[in-house]
Coordinates of C-alpha atoms and ligand atoms in Angstrom, one line a residue:
X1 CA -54.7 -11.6 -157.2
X2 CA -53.6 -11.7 -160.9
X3 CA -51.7 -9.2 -161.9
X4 CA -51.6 -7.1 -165.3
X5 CA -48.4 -4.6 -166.5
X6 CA -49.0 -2.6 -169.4
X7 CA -45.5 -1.2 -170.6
X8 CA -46.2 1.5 -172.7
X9 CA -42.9 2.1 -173.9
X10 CA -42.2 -0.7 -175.7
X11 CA -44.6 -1.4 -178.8
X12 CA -44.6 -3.5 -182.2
X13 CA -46.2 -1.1 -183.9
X14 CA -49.8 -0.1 -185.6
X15 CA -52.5 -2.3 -185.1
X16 CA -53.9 -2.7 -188.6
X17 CA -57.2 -1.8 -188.8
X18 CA -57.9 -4.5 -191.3
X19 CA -56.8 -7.3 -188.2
X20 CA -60.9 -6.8 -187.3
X21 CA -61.7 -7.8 -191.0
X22 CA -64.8 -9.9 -191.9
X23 CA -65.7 -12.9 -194.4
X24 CA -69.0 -13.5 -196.4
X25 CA -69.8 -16.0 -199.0
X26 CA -72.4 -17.0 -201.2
X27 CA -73.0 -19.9 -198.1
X28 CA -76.2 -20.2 -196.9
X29 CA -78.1 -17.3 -195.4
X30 CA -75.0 -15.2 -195.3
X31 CA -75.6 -13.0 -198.6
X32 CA -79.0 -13.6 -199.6
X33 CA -81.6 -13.2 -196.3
X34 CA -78.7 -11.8 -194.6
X35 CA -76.6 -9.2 -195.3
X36 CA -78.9 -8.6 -199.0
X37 CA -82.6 -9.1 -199.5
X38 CA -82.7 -7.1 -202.4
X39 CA -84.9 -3.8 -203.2
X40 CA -88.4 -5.4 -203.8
X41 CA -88.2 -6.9 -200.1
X42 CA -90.4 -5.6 -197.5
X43 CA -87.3 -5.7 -195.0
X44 CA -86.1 -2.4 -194.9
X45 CA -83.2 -2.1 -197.5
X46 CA -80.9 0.4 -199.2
X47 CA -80.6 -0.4 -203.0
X48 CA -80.7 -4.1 -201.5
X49 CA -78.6 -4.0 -198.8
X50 CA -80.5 -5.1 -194.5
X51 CA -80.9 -1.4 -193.4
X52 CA -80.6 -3.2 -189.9
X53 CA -77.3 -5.5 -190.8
X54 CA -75.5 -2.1 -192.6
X55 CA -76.5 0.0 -189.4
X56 CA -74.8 -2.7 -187.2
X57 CA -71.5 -3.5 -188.6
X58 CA -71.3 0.5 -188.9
X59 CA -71.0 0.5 -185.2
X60 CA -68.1 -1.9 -185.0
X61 CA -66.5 0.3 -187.7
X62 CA -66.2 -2.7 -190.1
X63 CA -62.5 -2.0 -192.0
X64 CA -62.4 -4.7 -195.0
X65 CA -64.8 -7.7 -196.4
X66 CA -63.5 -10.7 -198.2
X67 CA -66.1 -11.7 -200.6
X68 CA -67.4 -13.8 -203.0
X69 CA -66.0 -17.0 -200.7
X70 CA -64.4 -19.3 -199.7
X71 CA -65.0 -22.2 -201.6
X72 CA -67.5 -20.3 -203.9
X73 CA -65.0 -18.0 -205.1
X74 CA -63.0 -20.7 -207.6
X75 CA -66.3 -21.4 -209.2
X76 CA -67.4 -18.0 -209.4
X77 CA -67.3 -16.6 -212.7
X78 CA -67.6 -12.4 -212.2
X79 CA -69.3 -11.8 -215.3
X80 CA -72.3 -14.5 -214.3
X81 CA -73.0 -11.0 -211.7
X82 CA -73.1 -8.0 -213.6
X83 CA -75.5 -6.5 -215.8
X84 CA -79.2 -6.7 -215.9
X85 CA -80.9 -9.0 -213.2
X86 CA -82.9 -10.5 -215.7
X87 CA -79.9 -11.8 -217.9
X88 CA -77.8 -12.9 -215.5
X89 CA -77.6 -16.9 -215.5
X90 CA -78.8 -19.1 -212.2
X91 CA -76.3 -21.4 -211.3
X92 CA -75.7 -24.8 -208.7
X93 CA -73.9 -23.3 -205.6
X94 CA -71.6 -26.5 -205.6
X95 CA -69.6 -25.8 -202.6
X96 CA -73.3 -25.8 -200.3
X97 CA -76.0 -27.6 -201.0
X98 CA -76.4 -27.2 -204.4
X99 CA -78.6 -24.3 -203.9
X100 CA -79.7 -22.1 -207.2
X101 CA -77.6 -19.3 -206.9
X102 CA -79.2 -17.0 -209.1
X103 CA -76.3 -14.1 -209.7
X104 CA -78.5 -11.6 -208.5
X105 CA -75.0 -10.3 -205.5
X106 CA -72.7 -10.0 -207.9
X107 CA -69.6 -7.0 -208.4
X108 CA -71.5 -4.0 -208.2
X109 CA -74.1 -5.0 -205.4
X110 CA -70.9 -6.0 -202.8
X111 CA -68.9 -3.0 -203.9
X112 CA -72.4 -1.0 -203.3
X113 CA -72.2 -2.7 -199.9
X114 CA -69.1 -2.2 -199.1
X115 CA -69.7 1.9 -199.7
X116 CA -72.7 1.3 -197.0
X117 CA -70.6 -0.1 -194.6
X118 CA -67.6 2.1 -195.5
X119 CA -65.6 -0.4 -195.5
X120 CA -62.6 -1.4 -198.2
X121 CA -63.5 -4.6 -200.3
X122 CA -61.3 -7.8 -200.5
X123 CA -62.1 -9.9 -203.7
X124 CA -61.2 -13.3 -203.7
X125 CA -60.3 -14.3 -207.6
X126 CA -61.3 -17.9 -209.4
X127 CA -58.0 -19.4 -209.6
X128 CA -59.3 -23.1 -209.1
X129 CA -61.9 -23.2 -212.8
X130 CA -61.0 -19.4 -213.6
X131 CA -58.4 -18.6 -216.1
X132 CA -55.6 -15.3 -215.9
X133 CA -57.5 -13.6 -218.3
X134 CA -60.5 -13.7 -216.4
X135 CA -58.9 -12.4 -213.1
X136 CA -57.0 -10.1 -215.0
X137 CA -60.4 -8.1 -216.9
X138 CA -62.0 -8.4 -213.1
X139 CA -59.3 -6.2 -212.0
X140 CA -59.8 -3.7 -215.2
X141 CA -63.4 -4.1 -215.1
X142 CA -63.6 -2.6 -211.3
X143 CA -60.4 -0.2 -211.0
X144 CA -59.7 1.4 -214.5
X145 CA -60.7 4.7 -214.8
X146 CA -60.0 5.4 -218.3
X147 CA -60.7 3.9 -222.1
X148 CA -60.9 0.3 -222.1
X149 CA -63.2 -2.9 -223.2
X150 CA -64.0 -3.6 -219.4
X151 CA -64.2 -0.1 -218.4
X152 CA -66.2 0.3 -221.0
X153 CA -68.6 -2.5 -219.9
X154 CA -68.8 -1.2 -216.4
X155 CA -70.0 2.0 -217.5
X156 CA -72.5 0.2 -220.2
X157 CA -74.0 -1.7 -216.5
X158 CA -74.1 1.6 -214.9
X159 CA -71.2 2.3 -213.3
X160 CA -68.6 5.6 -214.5
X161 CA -66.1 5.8 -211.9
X162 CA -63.6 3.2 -210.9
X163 CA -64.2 1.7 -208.2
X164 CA -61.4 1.2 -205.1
X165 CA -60.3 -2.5 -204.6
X166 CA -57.1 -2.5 -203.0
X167 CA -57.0 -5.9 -201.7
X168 CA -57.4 -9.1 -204.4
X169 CA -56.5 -13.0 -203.4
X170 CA -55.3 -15.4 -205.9
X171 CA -57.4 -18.1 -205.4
X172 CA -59.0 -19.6 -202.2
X173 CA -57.5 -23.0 -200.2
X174 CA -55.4 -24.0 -203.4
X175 CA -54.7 -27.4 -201.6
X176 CA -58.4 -28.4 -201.3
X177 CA -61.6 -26.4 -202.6
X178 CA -59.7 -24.0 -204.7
X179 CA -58.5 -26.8 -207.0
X180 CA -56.4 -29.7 -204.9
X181 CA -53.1 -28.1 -206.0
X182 CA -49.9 -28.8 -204.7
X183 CA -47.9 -26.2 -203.3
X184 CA -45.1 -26.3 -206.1
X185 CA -48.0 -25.9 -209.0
X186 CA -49.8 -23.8 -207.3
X187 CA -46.8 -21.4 -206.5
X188 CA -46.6 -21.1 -210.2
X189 CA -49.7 -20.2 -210.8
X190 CA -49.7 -17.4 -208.5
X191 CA -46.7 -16.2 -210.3
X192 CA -48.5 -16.2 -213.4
X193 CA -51.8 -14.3 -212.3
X194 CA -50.0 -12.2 -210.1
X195 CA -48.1 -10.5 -213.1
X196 CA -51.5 -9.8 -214.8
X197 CA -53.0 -8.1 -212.2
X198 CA -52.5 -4.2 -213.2
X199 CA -52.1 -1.6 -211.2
X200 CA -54.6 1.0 -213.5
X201 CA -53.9 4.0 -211.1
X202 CA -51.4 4.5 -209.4
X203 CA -52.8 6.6 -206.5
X204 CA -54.5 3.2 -206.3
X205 CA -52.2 0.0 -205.8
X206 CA -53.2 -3.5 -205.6
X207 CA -52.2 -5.9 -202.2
X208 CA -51.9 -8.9 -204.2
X209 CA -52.6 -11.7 -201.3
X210 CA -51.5 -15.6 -202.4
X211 CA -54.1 -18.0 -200.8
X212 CA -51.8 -19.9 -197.6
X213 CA -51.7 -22.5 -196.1
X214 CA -54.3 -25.0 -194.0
X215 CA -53.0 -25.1 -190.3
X216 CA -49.5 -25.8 -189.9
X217 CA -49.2 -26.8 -192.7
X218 CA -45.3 -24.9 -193.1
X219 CA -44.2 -26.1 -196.1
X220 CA -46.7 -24.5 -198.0
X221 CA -46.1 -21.2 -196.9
X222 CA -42.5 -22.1 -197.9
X223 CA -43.1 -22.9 -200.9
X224 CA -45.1 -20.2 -202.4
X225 CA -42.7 -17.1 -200.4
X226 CA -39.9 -19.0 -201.9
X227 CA -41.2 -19.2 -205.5
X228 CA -43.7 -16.4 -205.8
X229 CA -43.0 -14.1 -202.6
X230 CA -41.4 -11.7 -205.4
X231 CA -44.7 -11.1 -206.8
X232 CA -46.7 -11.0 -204.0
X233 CA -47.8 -8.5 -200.9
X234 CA -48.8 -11.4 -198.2
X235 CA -49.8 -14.8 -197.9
X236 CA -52.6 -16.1 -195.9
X237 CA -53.6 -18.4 -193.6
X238 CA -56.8 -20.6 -192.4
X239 CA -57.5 -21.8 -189.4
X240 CA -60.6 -22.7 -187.8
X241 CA -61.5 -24.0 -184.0
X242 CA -63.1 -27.0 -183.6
X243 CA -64.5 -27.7 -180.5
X244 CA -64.1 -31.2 -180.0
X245 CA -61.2 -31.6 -182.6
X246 CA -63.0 -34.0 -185.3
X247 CA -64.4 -32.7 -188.3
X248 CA -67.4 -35.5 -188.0
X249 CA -68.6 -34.5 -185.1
X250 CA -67.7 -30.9 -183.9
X251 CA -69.6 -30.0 -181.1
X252 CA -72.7 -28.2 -180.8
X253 CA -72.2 -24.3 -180.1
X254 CA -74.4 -23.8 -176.7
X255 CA -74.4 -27.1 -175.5
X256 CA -71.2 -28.7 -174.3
X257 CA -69.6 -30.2 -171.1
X258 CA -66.4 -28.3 -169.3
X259 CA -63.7 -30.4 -170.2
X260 CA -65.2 -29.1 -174.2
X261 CA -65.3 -25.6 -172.8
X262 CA -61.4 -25.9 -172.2
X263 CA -60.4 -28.1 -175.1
X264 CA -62.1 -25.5 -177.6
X265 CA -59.8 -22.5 -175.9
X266 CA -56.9 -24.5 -176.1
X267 CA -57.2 -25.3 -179.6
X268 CA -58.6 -21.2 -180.0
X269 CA -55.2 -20.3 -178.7
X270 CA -53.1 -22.8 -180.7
X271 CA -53.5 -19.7 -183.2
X272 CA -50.8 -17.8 -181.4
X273 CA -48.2 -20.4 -182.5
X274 CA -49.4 -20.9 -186.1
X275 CA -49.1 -17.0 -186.7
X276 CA -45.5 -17.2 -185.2
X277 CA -44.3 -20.0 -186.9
X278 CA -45.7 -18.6 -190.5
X279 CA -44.4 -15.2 -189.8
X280 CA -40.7 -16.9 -189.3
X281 CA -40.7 -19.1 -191.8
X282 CA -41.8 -16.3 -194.3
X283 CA -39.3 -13.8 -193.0
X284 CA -36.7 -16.3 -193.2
X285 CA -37.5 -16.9 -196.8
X286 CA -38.4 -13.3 -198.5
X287 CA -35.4 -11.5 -196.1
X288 CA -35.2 -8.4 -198.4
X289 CA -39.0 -8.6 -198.9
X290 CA -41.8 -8.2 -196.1
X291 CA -44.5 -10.3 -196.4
X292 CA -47.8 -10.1 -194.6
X293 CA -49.7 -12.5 -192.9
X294 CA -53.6 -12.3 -193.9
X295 CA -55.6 -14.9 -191.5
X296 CA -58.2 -14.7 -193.7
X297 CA -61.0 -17.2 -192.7
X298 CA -60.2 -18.0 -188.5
X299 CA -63.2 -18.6 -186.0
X300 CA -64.9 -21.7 -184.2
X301 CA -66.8 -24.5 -186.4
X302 CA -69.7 -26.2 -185.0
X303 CA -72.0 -29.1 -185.6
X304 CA -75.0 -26.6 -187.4
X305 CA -77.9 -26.0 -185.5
X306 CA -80.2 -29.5 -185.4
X307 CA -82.9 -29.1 -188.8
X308 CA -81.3 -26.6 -190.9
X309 CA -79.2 -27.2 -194.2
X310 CA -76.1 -29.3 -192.9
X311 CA -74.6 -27.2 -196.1
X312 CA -75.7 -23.7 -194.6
X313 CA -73.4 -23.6 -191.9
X314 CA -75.8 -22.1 -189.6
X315 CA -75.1 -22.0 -185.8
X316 CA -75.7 -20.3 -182.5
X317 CA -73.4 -18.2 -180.8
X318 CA -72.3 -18.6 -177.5
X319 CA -70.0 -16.5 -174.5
X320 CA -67.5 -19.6 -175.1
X321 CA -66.7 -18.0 -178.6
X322 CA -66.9 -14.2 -177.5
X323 CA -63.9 -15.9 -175.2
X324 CA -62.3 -17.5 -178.3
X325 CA -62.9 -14.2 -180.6
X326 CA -61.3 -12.0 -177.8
X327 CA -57.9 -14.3 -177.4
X328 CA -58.0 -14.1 -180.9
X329 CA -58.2 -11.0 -181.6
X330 CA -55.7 -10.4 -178.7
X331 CA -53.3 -12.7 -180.5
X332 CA -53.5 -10.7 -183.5
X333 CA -52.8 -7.2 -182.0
X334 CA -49.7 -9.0 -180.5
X335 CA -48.4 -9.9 -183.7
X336 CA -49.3 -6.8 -185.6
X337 CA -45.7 -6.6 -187.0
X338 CA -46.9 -9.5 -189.2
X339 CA -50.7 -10.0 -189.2
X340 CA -52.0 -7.3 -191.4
X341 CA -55.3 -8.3 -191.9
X342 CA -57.9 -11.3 -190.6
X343 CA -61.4 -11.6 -191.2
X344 CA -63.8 -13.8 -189.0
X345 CA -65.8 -16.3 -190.5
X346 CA -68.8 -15.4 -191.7
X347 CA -70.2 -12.1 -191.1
X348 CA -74.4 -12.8 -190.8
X349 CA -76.0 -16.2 -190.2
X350 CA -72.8 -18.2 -191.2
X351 CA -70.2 -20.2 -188.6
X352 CA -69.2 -17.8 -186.2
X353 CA -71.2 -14.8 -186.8
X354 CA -71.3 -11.2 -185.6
X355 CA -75.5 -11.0 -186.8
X356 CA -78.2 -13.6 -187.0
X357 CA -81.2 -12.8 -188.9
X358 CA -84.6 -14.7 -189.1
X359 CA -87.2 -12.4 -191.6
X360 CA -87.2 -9.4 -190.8
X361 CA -85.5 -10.0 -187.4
X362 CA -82.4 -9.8 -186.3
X363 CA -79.9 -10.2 -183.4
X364 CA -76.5 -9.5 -182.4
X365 CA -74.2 -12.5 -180.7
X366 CA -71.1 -12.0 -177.7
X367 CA -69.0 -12.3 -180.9
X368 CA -70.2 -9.1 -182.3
X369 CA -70.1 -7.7 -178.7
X370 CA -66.2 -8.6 -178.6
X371 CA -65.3 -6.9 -181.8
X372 CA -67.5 -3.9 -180.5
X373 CA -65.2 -3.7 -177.0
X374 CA -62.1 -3.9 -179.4
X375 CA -62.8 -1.6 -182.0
X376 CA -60.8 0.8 -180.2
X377 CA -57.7 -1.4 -181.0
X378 CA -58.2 -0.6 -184.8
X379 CA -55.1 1.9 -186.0
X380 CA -53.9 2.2 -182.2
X381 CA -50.3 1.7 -181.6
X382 CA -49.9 -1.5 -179.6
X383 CA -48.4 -1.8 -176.4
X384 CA -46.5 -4.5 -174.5
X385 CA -48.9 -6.3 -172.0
X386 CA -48.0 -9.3 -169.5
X387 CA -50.6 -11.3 -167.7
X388 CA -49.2 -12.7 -164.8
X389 CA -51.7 -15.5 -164.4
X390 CA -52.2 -18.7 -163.4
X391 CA -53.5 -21.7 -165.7
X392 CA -56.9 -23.1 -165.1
X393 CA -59.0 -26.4 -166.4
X394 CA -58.0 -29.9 -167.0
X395 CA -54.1 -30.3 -167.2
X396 CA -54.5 -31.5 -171.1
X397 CA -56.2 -28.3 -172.1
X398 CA -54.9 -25.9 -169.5
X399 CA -55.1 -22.3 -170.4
X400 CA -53.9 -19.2 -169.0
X401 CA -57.0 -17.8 -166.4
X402 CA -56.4 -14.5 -168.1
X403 CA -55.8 -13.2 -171.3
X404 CA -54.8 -9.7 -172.7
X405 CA -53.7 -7.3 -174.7
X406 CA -53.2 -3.3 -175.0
X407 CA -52.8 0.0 -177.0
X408 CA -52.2 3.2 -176.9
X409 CA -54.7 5.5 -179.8
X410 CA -53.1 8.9 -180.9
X411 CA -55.0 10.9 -178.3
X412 CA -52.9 8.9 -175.9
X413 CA -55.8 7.1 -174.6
X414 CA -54.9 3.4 -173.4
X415 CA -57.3 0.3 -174.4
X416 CA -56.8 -2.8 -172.4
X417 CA -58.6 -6.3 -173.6
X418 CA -58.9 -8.6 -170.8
X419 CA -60.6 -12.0 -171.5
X420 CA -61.2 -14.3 -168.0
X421 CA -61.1 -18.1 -169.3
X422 CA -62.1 -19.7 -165.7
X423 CA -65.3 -21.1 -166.5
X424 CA -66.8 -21.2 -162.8
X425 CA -64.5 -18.7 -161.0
X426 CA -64.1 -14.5 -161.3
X427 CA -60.6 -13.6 -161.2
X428 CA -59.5 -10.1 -158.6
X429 CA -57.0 -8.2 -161.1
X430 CA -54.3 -5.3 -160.2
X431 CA -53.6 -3.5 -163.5
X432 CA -50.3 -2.1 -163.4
X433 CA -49.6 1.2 -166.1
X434 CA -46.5 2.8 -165.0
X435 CA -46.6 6.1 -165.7
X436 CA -49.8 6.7 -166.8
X437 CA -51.9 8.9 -164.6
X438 CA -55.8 8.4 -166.1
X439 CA -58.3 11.5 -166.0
X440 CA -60.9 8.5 -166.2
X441 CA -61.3 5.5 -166.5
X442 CA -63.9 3.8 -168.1
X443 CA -64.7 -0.2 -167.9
X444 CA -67.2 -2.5 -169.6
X445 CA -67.6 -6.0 -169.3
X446 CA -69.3 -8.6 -171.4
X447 CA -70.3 -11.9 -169.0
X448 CA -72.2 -15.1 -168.6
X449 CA -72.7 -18.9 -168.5
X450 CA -70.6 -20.3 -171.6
X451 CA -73.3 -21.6 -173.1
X452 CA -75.4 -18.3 -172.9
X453 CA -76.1 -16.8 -176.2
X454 CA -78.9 -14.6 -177.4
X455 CA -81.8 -15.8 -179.0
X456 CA -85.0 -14.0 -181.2
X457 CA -87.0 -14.0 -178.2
X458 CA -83.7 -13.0 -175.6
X459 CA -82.1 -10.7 -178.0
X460 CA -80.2 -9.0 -175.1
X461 CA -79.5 -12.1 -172.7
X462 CA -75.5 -11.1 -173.6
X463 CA -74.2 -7.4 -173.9
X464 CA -71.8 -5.7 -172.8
X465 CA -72.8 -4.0 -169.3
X466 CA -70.0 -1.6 -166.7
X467 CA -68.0 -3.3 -164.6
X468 CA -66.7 -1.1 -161.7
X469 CA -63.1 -0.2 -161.3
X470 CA -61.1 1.0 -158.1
X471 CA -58.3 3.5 -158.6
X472 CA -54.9 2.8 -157.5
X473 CA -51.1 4.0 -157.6
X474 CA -49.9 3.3 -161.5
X475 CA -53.2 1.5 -162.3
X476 CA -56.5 0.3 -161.1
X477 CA -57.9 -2.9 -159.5
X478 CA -60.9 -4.8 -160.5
X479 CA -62.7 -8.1 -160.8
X480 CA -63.4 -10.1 -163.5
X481 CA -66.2 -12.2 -163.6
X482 CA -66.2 -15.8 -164.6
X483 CA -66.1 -16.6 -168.5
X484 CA -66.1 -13.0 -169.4
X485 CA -64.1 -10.5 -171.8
X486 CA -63.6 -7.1 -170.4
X487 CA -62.0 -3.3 -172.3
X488 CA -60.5 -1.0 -170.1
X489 CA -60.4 2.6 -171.5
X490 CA -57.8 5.3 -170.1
X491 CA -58.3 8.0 -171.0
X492 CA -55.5 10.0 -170.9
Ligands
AHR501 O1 -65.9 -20.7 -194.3 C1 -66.3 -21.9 -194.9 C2 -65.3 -22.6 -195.8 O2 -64.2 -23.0 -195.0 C3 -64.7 -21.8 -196.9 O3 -65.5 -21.7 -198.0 C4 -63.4 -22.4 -197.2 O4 -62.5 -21.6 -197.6 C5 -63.1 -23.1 -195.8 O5 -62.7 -24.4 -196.0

């Protein structure tokens, strides 16, 4: 029997609520037929917004979105979105498939989002074909409250009050997309827009995030904390899990062999010793300065799903990535002294997806199921959890059967996150929790074939279902079914 020893009194701290972030671009069906179908639509809407999208990301408690991209955001020029519909100018989405993107999401429609979803924006400035100035009147035009030429525009397209955008990156993949820089240039840049971005209230400060590295790619993040960490609140970081490890050919999402299976949680994991290595090297540069680390586009990539736009991105969702969202997510809550925000990629109909929509239908996927059994995790204090497991699947990919991690929220109340990566076999668990003598217990469990996924027709193939538990001394015993991701709640 595994065994699983929560130690409640040792902790690294909070659990930012912002580590269950999400990501939308203009990319395919993300914005436009998926999160916004605008008011004239016969799907139900809210000034715009999917009455059924808004409603679901509410239930996961949705803490921060990174928009306009991506890619998309360093040829996105803010003023192309605001004002009148009819006036705004239609423009090539270069970035994916040269669609017409006709401006019609732009600032006031994703901030009106974000108030639906109650959720605090990210904005991702044009640093690659944008200029400071441009970045800089972005940030007047949404956050100052008093007399000015952008505030004064704002109000002129409808909008009085400021609006709260606390978060604001400084370009998007500055070593490819976001202009092909190298680290030393770019590092300057950042200097330079980062003194322009103003702070117009001071109830209201600005987390001013430099756009990190690709991978492991360490000398980056060295570079920028060393020449521009002064300036700056946190540095991110992309990484992405491809399933068969080649960009030309990445696997399909719900079709894929075993020795696939494994190699795509092994790489999934490798994301444990990226964070590590860019939290040291950035606490070894900026020592009287803590920076963050903002993982802000992580998920698997697949091949897309075979006859829709290879630029869309579109693909399934399967219980192989609700496994690689809850180590993940794990991951993060174990390095919450240093990750203080990620957001998955994309949110609705885009890589690895919480929603997929078709018309006026919709579904949700074992991703979205996964952030749903971890919500719980958001603002709780995290506690130290050991899996005493053993590893399972081909020795090159080998992974740890079990995967896990815990905290405790201010009622006292302990979550535990349990993910079984054993594609054929359920794992018998004895959770150890000295100490801690639950009035209940409650357990949930979300379990299938890998490759199971729900469809328009299956909507509810995968969902989370109760999975029974059996009291013990200090903790509770329990088995885990194969390829599944389980939360423990006890209460205390
Ligand atoms: O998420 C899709 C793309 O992946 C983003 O636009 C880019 O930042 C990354 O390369």
């Amino acid at each position: 029997m595994a065994k699983l020893l929560v130690n409640a009194a040792r902790s690294k701290g909070t659990i930012n609520r912002n580590i269950y972030g999400h990501f939308s671009e203009h990319l395919g069906r993300c914005i436009y037929g998926g999160l916004y179908v605008g008011e004239d639509s016969d799907i139900p809407n809210v000034n715009g917004m999917r009455s059924d999208v808004v409603a679901a990301l509410r239930a996961i408690d949705i803490p921060v979105l990174r928009w306009p991209g991506g890619c998309f955001a360093d040829t996105y020029h803010w003023r192309d979105g605001v004002g009148p519909k009819a006036g705004r100018p239609s423009i090539v989405n270069t970035n994916w498939g040269g669609v017409t993107e006709d401006n019609s999401f732009g600032t006031h429609e994703f901030l009106e989002l974000c108030r639906q979803l109650g959720c605090k924006p990210y904005i991702s400035g044009n640093v690659g074909s944008g200029t400071v100035q441009e970045m800089s009147d972005w940030i007047e035009y949404c956050t100052m409250g008093g007399v000015s030429p952008m505030a004064a525009l704002r109000r002129a397209n409808g909008q009085d009050a400021p609006w709260d955008v606390p978060y604001w990156g400084i370009g998007n993949e500055a070593w490819g997309c976001g202009g092909n820089m190298r680290a030393e240039y770019y590092a300057d840049l950042c200097r330079q827009y980062a003194t322009y971005m103003r702070v117009y209230d001071p109830a209201r400060p600005i987390y001013k995030i430099a756009s990190g590295a690709n991978t492991d790619d360490y000398a980056w993040t060295k570079t920028v904390a060393e020449r521009a960490g002064g300036l700056l609140d946190a540095i991110s970081l992309h990484y992405y899990t491809i399933p068969t490890g080649e960009w030309q050919h990445k696997g399909a999402a719900a079709a894929f062999g075993t020795a696939e299976y494994y190699a795509s949680l092994r790489r999934a994991l490798f994301i444990d010793e990226l964070v590590e290595n860019h939290s040291r090297v950035m606490r070894a540069v900026c020592k009287d300065r803590k920076l963050g680390l903002v993982v802000d586009e992580w998920g698997v990539w697949c091949d897309v799903e075979e006859g829709t736009h290879p630029g869309f991105l579109y693909q399934q969702n399967s219980m192989r990535d609700a496994l690689i969202a809850a180590v993940s997510l794990n991951i993060f809550n174990d390095h919450c002294d240093t990750v203080v925000m990620a957001n998955i990629a994309q949110t609705v109909n885009v890589l690895q997806s919480m929603i997929l929509t078709e018309g006026d239908r919709m579904l949700l996927t074992p991703t979205y199921h996964v952030f749903g059994l971890y919500k719980g995790h958001q603002g709780a204090r995290q506690v130290e959890c050991y899996a005493q497991t053993k590893l399972v699947g081909p020795e090159a990919d080998a992974v740890p059967q079990l995967h896990a991690s815990a905290s405790q929220n201010a009622e006292g109340d302990l979550l535990l996150t349990v993910a079984n990566l054993d594609e054929a076999q359920s794992c018998p668990v004895e959770c150890i929790v000295p100490g801690m003598s639950a009035r209940a217990i409650e357990a949930l469990v979300l379990a299938g074939d890998a490759r199971a996924h729900n469809t328009f027709d299956a909507p509810q193939a995968v969902q989370p279902r109760p999975l029974a538990v059996t009291r013990a001394a200090d903790g509770f015993t329990a088995t885990l079914p194969p390829c599944s991701v389980a939360a423990f709640t006890l209460k205390a």
